[in-house]
């Protein structure tokens, strides 16, 4: 029997804030500058939805540790500048959060990004206060997405059974992490990762954030 939902876990980048397009553009610029020219699909494959440590490791394997250090330093600076200049919430997310609040379901955030970055991106888009005190980062666990550690940590901290959690994700490592944690996944395909990459067992794919409360309510039956 499918358990009713006790907790909705939101990814941050690409689900709450429209930051993946910014991150991808910065990664492509750094690749061109530092010796690893990348197409957009290659950036999505290698970088998007993964932790800063995982991103550093993939660059270090290719270009060595010193260049990876430089890459990370430049990324943090350029990403923060672009966030200040242009970051917006994901289209329809405010309506979606209001609809989920009307269902009286607890929510939290579980992101591959660090707390400083989330304070910046969620703060800039006016979403930080909605989740304050219920924000979890891959920096708090040993293994980032696609490992289940972060989602299990979030569920434990929120007092929810993993089988009663639903995860909203926009990246392949994210939906893989949800499945590995024994959670249902809702794959948001309105961003960089195509719907067919998100599809899989226990995963419903959707592309309009305004439909989220209805999809979650559908899991309650
Ligand atoms: Mg994401």
PDB file of C-alpha atoms and ligand atoms in Angstrom:
ATOM      1  CA  UNK A   1       0.000   0.000   0.000  1.00  0.00           C
ATOM      2  CA  UNK A   2       1.259   3.499  -0.834  1.00  0.00           C
ATOM      3  CA  UNK A   3       1.709   5.661   2.256  1.00  0.00           C
ATOM      4  CA  UNK A   4       0.100   9.114   2.369  1.00  0.00           C
ATOM      5  CA  UNK A   5       2.627  11.920   2.010  1.00  0.00           C
ATOM      6  CA  UNK A   6       4.111  13.306   5.247  1.00  0.00           C
ATOM      7  CA  UNK A   7       6.787  15.573   3.800  1.00  0.00           C
ATOM      8  CA  UNK A   8       7.548  17.367   0.517  1.00  0.00           C
ATOM      9  CA  UNK A   9      11.298  17.771  -0.058  1.00  0.00           C
ATOM     10  CA  UNK A  10      12.320  20.460  -2.538  1.00  0.00           C
ATOM     11  CA  UNK A  11      15.568  20.601  -4.428  1.00  0.00           C
ATOM     12  CA  UNK A  12      16.708  24.256  -4.588  1.00  0.00           C
ATOM     13  CA  UNK A  13      18.518  25.020  -7.859  1.00  0.00           C
ATOM     14  CA  UNK A  14      16.198  24.670 -10.838  1.00  0.00           C
ATOM     15  CA  UNK A  15      13.161  23.856  -8.655  1.00  0.00           C
ATOM     16  CA  UNK A  16      12.784  26.875  -6.347  1.00  0.00           C
ATOM     17  CA  UNK A  17      15.181  29.309  -8.004  1.00  0.00           C
ATOM     18  CA  UNK A  18      15.959  29.509 -11.716  1.00  0.00           C
ATOM     19  CA  UNK A  19      19.684  29.223 -11.110  1.00  0.00           C
ATOM     20  CA  UNK A  20      20.691  26.242 -13.255  1.00  0.00           C
ATOM     21  CA  UNK A  21      20.720  28.307 -16.447  1.00  0.00           C
ATOM     22  CA  UNK A  22      23.059  30.753 -14.695  1.00  0.00           C
ATOM     23  CA  UNK A  23      25.278  27.963 -13.334  1.00  0.00           C
ATOM     24  CA  UNK A  24      25.453  26.259 -16.727  1.00  0.00           C
ATOM     25  CA  UNK A  25      26.442  29.472 -18.469  1.00  0.00           C
ATOM     26  CA  UNK A  26      29.209  30.107 -15.921  1.00  0.00           C
ATOM     27  CA  UNK A  27      30.494  26.534 -16.234  1.00  0.00           C
ATOM     28  CA  UNK A  28      30.640  26.884 -20.042  1.00  0.00           C
ATOM     29  CA  UNK A  29      32.542  30.168 -19.710  1.00  0.00           C
ATOM     30  CA  UNK A  30      35.034  28.636 -17.279  1.00  0.00           C
ATOM     31  CA  UNK A  31      35.476  25.589 -19.484  1.00  0.00           C
ATOM     32  CA  UNK A  32      36.351  27.832 -22.421  1.00  0.00           C
ATOM     33  CA  UNK A  33      38.748  29.868 -20.247  1.00  0.00           C
ATOM     34  CA  UNK A  34      40.469  27.031 -18.435  1.00  0.00           C
ATOM     35  CA  UNK A  35      40.869  24.377 -21.111  1.00  0.00           C
ATOM     36  CA  UNK A  36      37.774  22.168 -21.218  1.00  0.00           C
ATOM     37  CA  UNK A  37      35.302  23.575 -23.801  1.00  0.00           C
ATOM     38  CA  UNK A  38      31.841  22.211 -22.949  1.00  0.00           C
ATOM     39  CA  UNK A  39      28.490  22.126 -24.735  1.00  0.00           C
ATOM     40  CA  UNK A  40      25.312  22.765 -22.736  1.00  0.00           C
ATOM     41  CA  UNK A  41      24.309  19.052 -22.720  1.00  0.00           C
ATOM     42  CA  UNK A  42      27.835  18.211 -21.483  1.00  0.00           C
ATOM     43  CA  UNK A  43      27.527  20.722 -18.637  1.00  0.00           C
ATOM     44  CA  UNK A  44      24.158  19.216 -17.678  1.00  0.00           C
ATOM     45  CA  UNK A  45      25.679  15.720 -17.736  1.00  0.00           C
ATOM     46  CA  UNK A  46      28.836  16.532 -15.750  1.00  0.00           C
ATOM     47  CA  UNK A  47      27.838  19.329 -13.358  1.00  0.00           C
ATOM     48  CA  UNK A  48      24.141  20.033 -12.868  1.00  0.00           C
ATOM     49  CA  UNK A  49      22.471  18.723  -9.709  1.00  0.00           C
ATOM     50  CA  UNK A  50      25.760  17.699  -8.098  1.00  0.00           C
ATOM     51  CA  UNK A  51      27.618  19.096  -5.102  1.00  0.00           C
ATOM     52  CA  UNK A  52      30.496  21.570  -5.262  1.00  0.00           C
ATOM     53  CA  UNK A  53      32.805  18.751  -4.153  1.00  0.00           C
ATOM     54  CA  UNK A  54      31.603  16.552  -7.021  1.00  0.00           C
ATOM     55  CA  UNK A  55      32.046  19.407  -9.502  1.00  0.00           C
ATOM     56  CA  UNK A  56      35.579  20.002  -8.223  1.00  0.00           C
ATOM     57  CA  UNK A  57      36.395  16.295  -8.564  1.00  0.00           C
ATOM     58  CA  UNK A  58      35.230  16.103 -12.188  1.00  0.00           C
ATOM     59  CA  UNK A  59      37.372  19.118 -13.140  1.00  0.00           C
ATOM     60  CA  UNK A  60      40.366  17.831 -11.162  1.00  0.00           C
ATOM     61  CA  UNK A  61      40.216  14.485 -12.950  1.00  0.00           C
ATOM     62  CA  UNK A  62      40.329  16.277 -16.287  1.00  0.00           C
ATOM     63  CA  UNK A  63      42.600  19.275 -15.657  1.00  0.00           C
ATOM     64  CA  UNK A  64      44.362  18.650 -12.328  1.00  0.00           C
ATOM     65  CA  UNK A  65      43.776  19.934  -8.807  1.00  0.00           C
ATOM     66  CA  UNK A  66      45.300  23.398  -9.230  1.00  0.00           C
ATOM     67  CA  UNK A  67      43.027  24.212 -12.177  1.00  0.00           C
ATOM     68  CA  UNK A  68      40.041  22.719 -10.349  1.00  0.00           C
ATOM     69  CA  UNK A  69      40.773  25.003  -7.383  1.00  0.00           C
ATOM     70  CA  UNK A  70      40.946  28.008  -9.714  1.00  0.00           C
ATOM     71  CA  UNK A  71      37.732  26.890 -11.469  1.00  0.00           C
ATOM     72  CA  UNK A  72      35.860  26.627  -8.153  1.00  0.00           C
ATOM     73  CA  UNK A  73      37.074  30.016  -6.961  1.00  0.00           C
ATOM     74  CA  UNK A  74      36.063  31.688 -10.233  1.00  0.00           C
ATOM     75  CA  UNK A  75      32.722  29.851 -10.262  1.00  0.00           C
ATOM     76  CA  UNK A  76      31.726  31.092  -6.799  1.00  0.00           C
ATOM     77  CA  UNK A  77      32.529  34.694  -7.761  1.00  0.00           C
ATOM     78  CA  UNK A  78      30.927  34.724 -11.233  1.00  0.00           C
ATOM     79  CA  UNK A  79      27.875  32.774 -10.055  1.00  0.00           C
ATOM     80  CA  UNK A  80      27.272  35.166  -7.153  1.00  0.00           C
ATOM     81  CA  UNK A  81      27.552  38.181  -9.498  1.00  0.00           C
ATOM     82  CA  UNK A  82      25.069  36.668 -11.959  1.00  0.00           C
ATOM     83  CA  UNK A  83      22.660  35.744  -9.136  1.00  0.00           C
ATOM     84  CA  UNK A  84      22.723  39.349  -7.912  1.00  0.00           C
ATOM     85  CA  UNK A  85      22.102  40.642 -11.413  1.00  0.00           C
ATOM     86  CA  UNK A  86      19.385  38.352 -12.700  1.00  0.00           C
ATOM     87  CA  UNK A  87      18.182  35.446 -10.551  1.00  0.00           C
ATOM     88  CA  UNK A  88      14.406  34.861 -10.514  1.00  0.00           C
ATOM     89  CA  UNK A  89      12.240  32.268  -8.765  1.00  0.00           C
ATOM     90  CA  UNK A  90      11.202  29.335 -10.945  1.00  0.00           C
ATOM     91  CA  UNK A  91       8.017  30.259 -12.816  1.00  0.00           C
ATOM     92  CA  UNK A  92       4.938  29.277 -10.813  1.00  0.00           C
ATOM     93  CA  UNK A  93       6.784  28.261  -7.638  1.00  0.00           C
ATOM     94  CA  UNK A  94       5.003  30.811  -5.411  1.00  0.00           C
ATOM     95  CA  UNK A  95       1.602  29.478  -6.524  1.00  0.00           C
ATOM     96  CA  UNK A  96       2.862  25.919  -5.999  1.00  0.00           C
ATOM     97  CA  UNK A  97       4.073  26.650  -2.448  1.00  0.00           C
ATOM     98  CA  UNK A  98       0.761  28.333  -1.593  1.00  0.00           C
ATOM     99  CA  UNK A  99      -1.125  25.320  -2.915  1.00  0.00           C
ATOM    100  CA  UNK A 100       0.998  22.912  -0.858  1.00  0.00           C
ATOM    101  CA  UNK A 101       0.511  25.076   2.243  1.00  0.00           C
ATOM    102  CA  UNK A 102      -3.243  24.771   1.646  1.00  0.00           C
ATOM    103  CA  UNK A 103      -2.806  20.967   1.767  1.00  0.00           C
ATOM    104  CA  UNK A 104      -1.200  21.456   5.229  1.00  0.00           C
ATOM    105  CA  UNK A 105       1.852  19.393   4.244  1.00  0.00           C
ATOM    106  CA  UNK A 106       5.279  20.036   5.816  1.00  0.00           C
ATOM    107  CA  UNK A 107       8.039  21.058   3.393  1.00  0.00           C
ATOM    108  CA  UNK A 108      11.819  21.401   3.455  1.00  0.00           C
ATOM    109  CA  UNK A 109      14.753  22.044   1.112  1.00  0.00           C
ATOM    110  CA  UNK A 110      17.562  19.557   0.390  1.00  0.00           C
ATOM    111  CA  UNK A 111      20.216  20.898  -1.979  1.00  0.00           C
ATOM    112  CA  UNK A 112      23.603  19.968  -3.399  1.00  0.00           C
ATOM    113  CA  UNK A 113      24.527  23.620  -2.798  1.00  0.00           C
ATOM    114  CA  UNK A 114      26.003  25.005   0.411  1.00  0.00           C
ATOM    115  CA  UNK A 115      24.098  27.023   3.006  1.00  0.00           C
ATOM    116  CA  UNK A 116      25.756  30.327   2.032  1.00  0.00           C
ATOM    117  CA  UNK A 117      24.703  29.886  -1.571  1.00  0.00           C
ATOM    118  CA  UNK A 118      21.117  29.001  -0.594  1.00  0.00           C
ATOM    119  CA  UNK A 119      20.886  31.974   1.767  1.00  0.00           C
ATOM    120  CA  UNK A 120      21.906  34.109  -1.194  1.00  0.00           C
ATOM    121  CA  UNK A 121      19.670  32.582  -3.896  1.00  0.00           C
ATOM    122  CA  UNK A 122      16.583  31.965  -1.716  1.00  0.00           C
ATOM    123  CA  UNK A 123      17.057  35.354  -0.050  1.00  0.00           C
ATOM    124  CA  UNK A 124      17.361  37.194  -3.334  1.00  0.00           C
ATOM    125  CA  UNK A 125      14.118  35.598  -4.627  1.00  0.00           C
ATOM    126  CA  UNK A 126      12.162  36.139  -1.393  1.00  0.00           C
ATOM    127  CA  UNK A 127      11.824  32.400  -0.645  1.00  0.00           C
ATOM    128  CA  UNK A 128      14.258  32.073   2.279  1.00  0.00           C
ATOM    129  CA  UNK A 129      11.759  32.869   5.048  1.00  0.00           C
ATOM    130  CA  UNK A 130       9.331  30.266   3.713  1.00  0.00           C
ATOM    131  CA  UNK A 131      11.893  27.513   4.466  1.00  0.00           C
ATOM    132  CA  UNK A 132      14.088  28.988   7.237  1.00  0.00           C
ATOM    133  CA  UNK A 133      15.089  26.287   9.744  1.00  0.00           C
ATOM    134  CA  UNK A 134      14.154  23.510   7.275  1.00  0.00           C
ATOM    135  CA  UNK A 135      17.052  23.832   4.815  1.00  0.00           C
ATOM    136  CA  UNK A 136      19.506  20.935   4.402  1.00  0.00           C
ATOM    137  CA  UNK A 137      22.734  20.879   2.378  1.00  0.00           C
ATOM    138  CA  UNK A 138      24.925  18.146   0.909  1.00  0.00           C
ATOM    139  CA  UNK A 139      27.694  19.658   3.057  1.00  0.00           C
ATOM    140  CA  UNK A 140      25.969  17.987   6.053  1.00  0.00           C
ATOM    141  CA  UNK A 141      26.308  14.421   4.718  1.00  0.00           C
ATOM    142  CA  UNK A 142      29.103  12.208   3.466  1.00  0.00           C
ATOM    143  CA  UNK A 143      27.833  11.518  -0.055  1.00  0.00           C
ATOM    144  CA  UNK A 144      25.937  13.986  -2.245  1.00  0.00           C
ATOM    145  CA  UNK A 145      23.267  13.173  -4.848  1.00  0.00           C
ATOM    146  CA  UNK A 146      22.839  10.650  -6.540  1.00  0.00           C
ATOM    147  CA  UNK A 147      23.474   8.928  -3.173  1.00  0.00           C
ATOM    148  CA  UNK A 148      20.399   8.898  -0.891  1.00  0.00           C
ATOM    149  CA  UNK A 149      22.216  10.408   2.130  1.00  0.00           C
ATOM    150  CA  UNK A 150      20.914  13.986   1.899  1.00  0.00           C
ATOM    151  CA  UNK A 151      17.241  13.081   1.418  1.00  0.00           C
ATOM    152  CA  UNK A 152      17.417  10.513   4.239  1.00  0.00           C
ATOM    153  CA  UNK A 153      19.069  13.144   6.464  1.00  0.00           C
ATOM    154  CA  UNK A 154      16.288  15.639   5.636  1.00  0.00           C
ATOM    155  CA  UNK A 155      13.537  13.076   6.327  1.00  0.00           C
ATOM    156  CA  UNK A 156      15.144  12.050   9.637  1.00  0.00           C
ATOM    157  CA  UNK A 157      15.568  15.673  10.716  1.00  0.00           C
ATOM    158  CA  UNK A 158      11.923  16.394   9.851  1.00  0.00           C
ATOM    159  CA  UNK A 159      10.657  13.225  11.561  1.00  0.00           C
ATOM    160  CA  UNK A 160       9.229  11.717   8.365  1.00  0.00           C
ATOM    161  CA  UNK A 161       9.279   8.130   7.083  1.00  0.00           C
ATOM    162  CA  UNK A 162      11.224   8.041   3.759  1.00  0.00           C
ATOM    163  CA  UNK A 163       8.413   5.995   2.190  1.00  0.00           C
ATOM    164  CA  UNK A 164       6.054   8.872   3.004  1.00  0.00           C
ATOM    165  CA  UNK A 165       8.247  11.563   1.405  1.00  0.00           C
ATOM    166  CA  UNK A 166       7.955  13.012  -2.067  1.00  0.00           C
ATOM    167  CA  UNK A 167      10.950  14.768  -3.644  1.00  0.00           C
ATOM    168  CA  UNK A 168      10.684  17.551  -6.244  1.00  0.00           C
ATOM    169  CA  UNK A 169      13.779  17.473  -8.459  1.00  0.00           C
ATOM    170  CA  UNK A 170      14.962  18.808 -11.810  1.00  0.00           C
ATOM    171  CA  UNK A 171      18.184  16.826 -12.309  1.00  0.00           C
ATOM    172  CA  UNK A 172      19.093  13.205 -13.015  1.00  0.00           C
ATOM    173  CA  UNK A 173      21.309  12.828  -9.894  1.00  0.00           C
ATOM    174  CA  UNK A 174      18.393  14.272  -7.892  1.00  0.00           C
ATOM    175  CA  UNK A 175      15.730  11.809  -9.058  1.00  0.00           C
ATOM    176  CA  UNK A 176      18.274   8.977  -8.702  1.00  0.00           C
ATOM    177  CA  UNK A 177      18.917  10.060  -5.096  1.00  0.00           C
ATOM    178  CA  UNK A 178      15.174  10.096  -4.367  1.00  0.00           C
ATOM    179  CA  UNK A 179      14.756   6.564  -5.752  1.00  0.00           C
ATOM    180  CA  UNK A 180      17.794   5.359  -3.781  1.00  0.00           C
ATOM    181  CA  UNK A 181      16.208   6.818  -0.622  1.00  0.00           C
ATOM    182  CA  UNK A 182      12.964   4.898  -1.265  1.00  0.00           C
ATOM    183  CA  UNK A 183      11.049   8.108  -1.941  1.00  0.00           C
ATOM    184  CA  UNK A 184       8.661   9.065  -4.701  1.00  0.00           C
ATOM    185  CA  UNK A 185      10.035  11.659  -7.127  1.00  0.00           C
ATOM    186  CA  UNK A 186       8.344  14.412  -9.079  1.00  0.00           C
ATOM    187  CA  UNK A 187      10.666  15.332 -11.936  1.00  0.00           C
ATOM    188  CA  UNK A 188      10.358  18.961 -13.029  1.00  0.00           C
ATOM    189  CA  UNK A 189      11.291  19.112 -16.718  1.00  0.00           C
ATOM    190  CA  UNK A 190      10.771  22.861 -17.148  1.00  0.00           C
ATOM    191  CA  UNK A 191      14.537  23.475 -16.875  1.00  0.00           C
ATOM    192  CA  UNK A 192      17.730  22.109 -18.401  1.00  0.00           C
ATOM    193  CA  UNK A 193      17.289  18.349 -18.013  1.00  0.00           C
ATOM    194  CA  UNK A 194      14.975  16.809 -20.640  1.00  0.00           C
ATOM    195  CA  UNK A 195      11.891  14.871 -19.469  1.00  0.00           C
ATOM    196  CA  UNK A 196      13.226  11.537 -20.785  1.00  0.00           C
ATOM    197  CA  UNK A 197      16.323  11.852 -18.558  1.00  0.00           C
ATOM    198  CA  UNK A 198      14.142  12.317 -15.464  1.00  0.00           C
ATOM    199  CA  UNK A 199      11.627   9.557 -16.247  1.00  0.00           C
ATOM    200  CA  UNK A 200      11.910   6.260 -14.384  1.00  0.00           C
ATOM    201  CA  UNK A 201      10.423   4.100 -11.648  1.00  0.00           C
ATOM    202  CA  UNK A 202       8.365   5.942  -9.001  1.00  0.00           C
ATOM    203  CA  UNK A 203       8.866   9.198 -10.913  1.00  0.00           C
ATOM    204  CA  UNK A 204       6.167  11.454 -12.324  1.00  0.00           C
ATOM    205  CA  UNK A 205       7.545  14.027 -14.782  1.00  0.00           C
ATOM    206  CA  UNK A 206       5.860  17.422 -15.178  1.00  0.00           C
ATOM    207  CA  UNK A 207       6.790  20.755 -16.740  1.00  0.00           C
ATOM    208  CA  UNK A 208       4.492  23.356 -15.169  1.00  0.00           C
ATOM    209  CA  UNK A 209       5.238  24.156 -11.526  1.00  0.00           C
ATOM    210  CA  UNK A 210       1.645  25.340 -11.022  1.00  0.00           C
ATOM    211  CA  UNK A 211       0.542  21.700 -11.422  1.00  0.00           C
ATOM    212  CA  UNK A 212       2.632  20.569  -8.439  1.00  0.00           C
ATOM    213  CA  UNK A 213      -0.026  20.809  -5.673  1.00  0.00           C
ATOM    214  CA  UNK A 214      -2.433  18.744  -7.795  1.00  0.00           C
ATOM    215  CA  UNK A 215       0.225  16.081  -8.432  1.00  0.00           C
ATOM    216  CA  UNK A 216       1.035  15.898  -4.717  1.00  0.00           C
ATOM    217  CA  UNK A 217      -2.628  15.760  -3.771  1.00  0.00           C
ATOM    218  CA  UNK A 218      -3.002  12.908  -6.269  1.00  0.00           C
ATOM    219  CA  UNK A 219      -0.418  10.923  -4.269  1.00  0.00           C
ATOM    220  CA  UNK A 220      -2.516  11.308  -1.130  1.00  0.00           C
ATOM    221  CA  UNK A 221      -5.329   9.006  -2.274  1.00  0.00           C
TER     222      UNK A 221
HETATM  223 MG1  LIG B   1      18.385  21.090  -9.167  1.00  0.00          MG
END
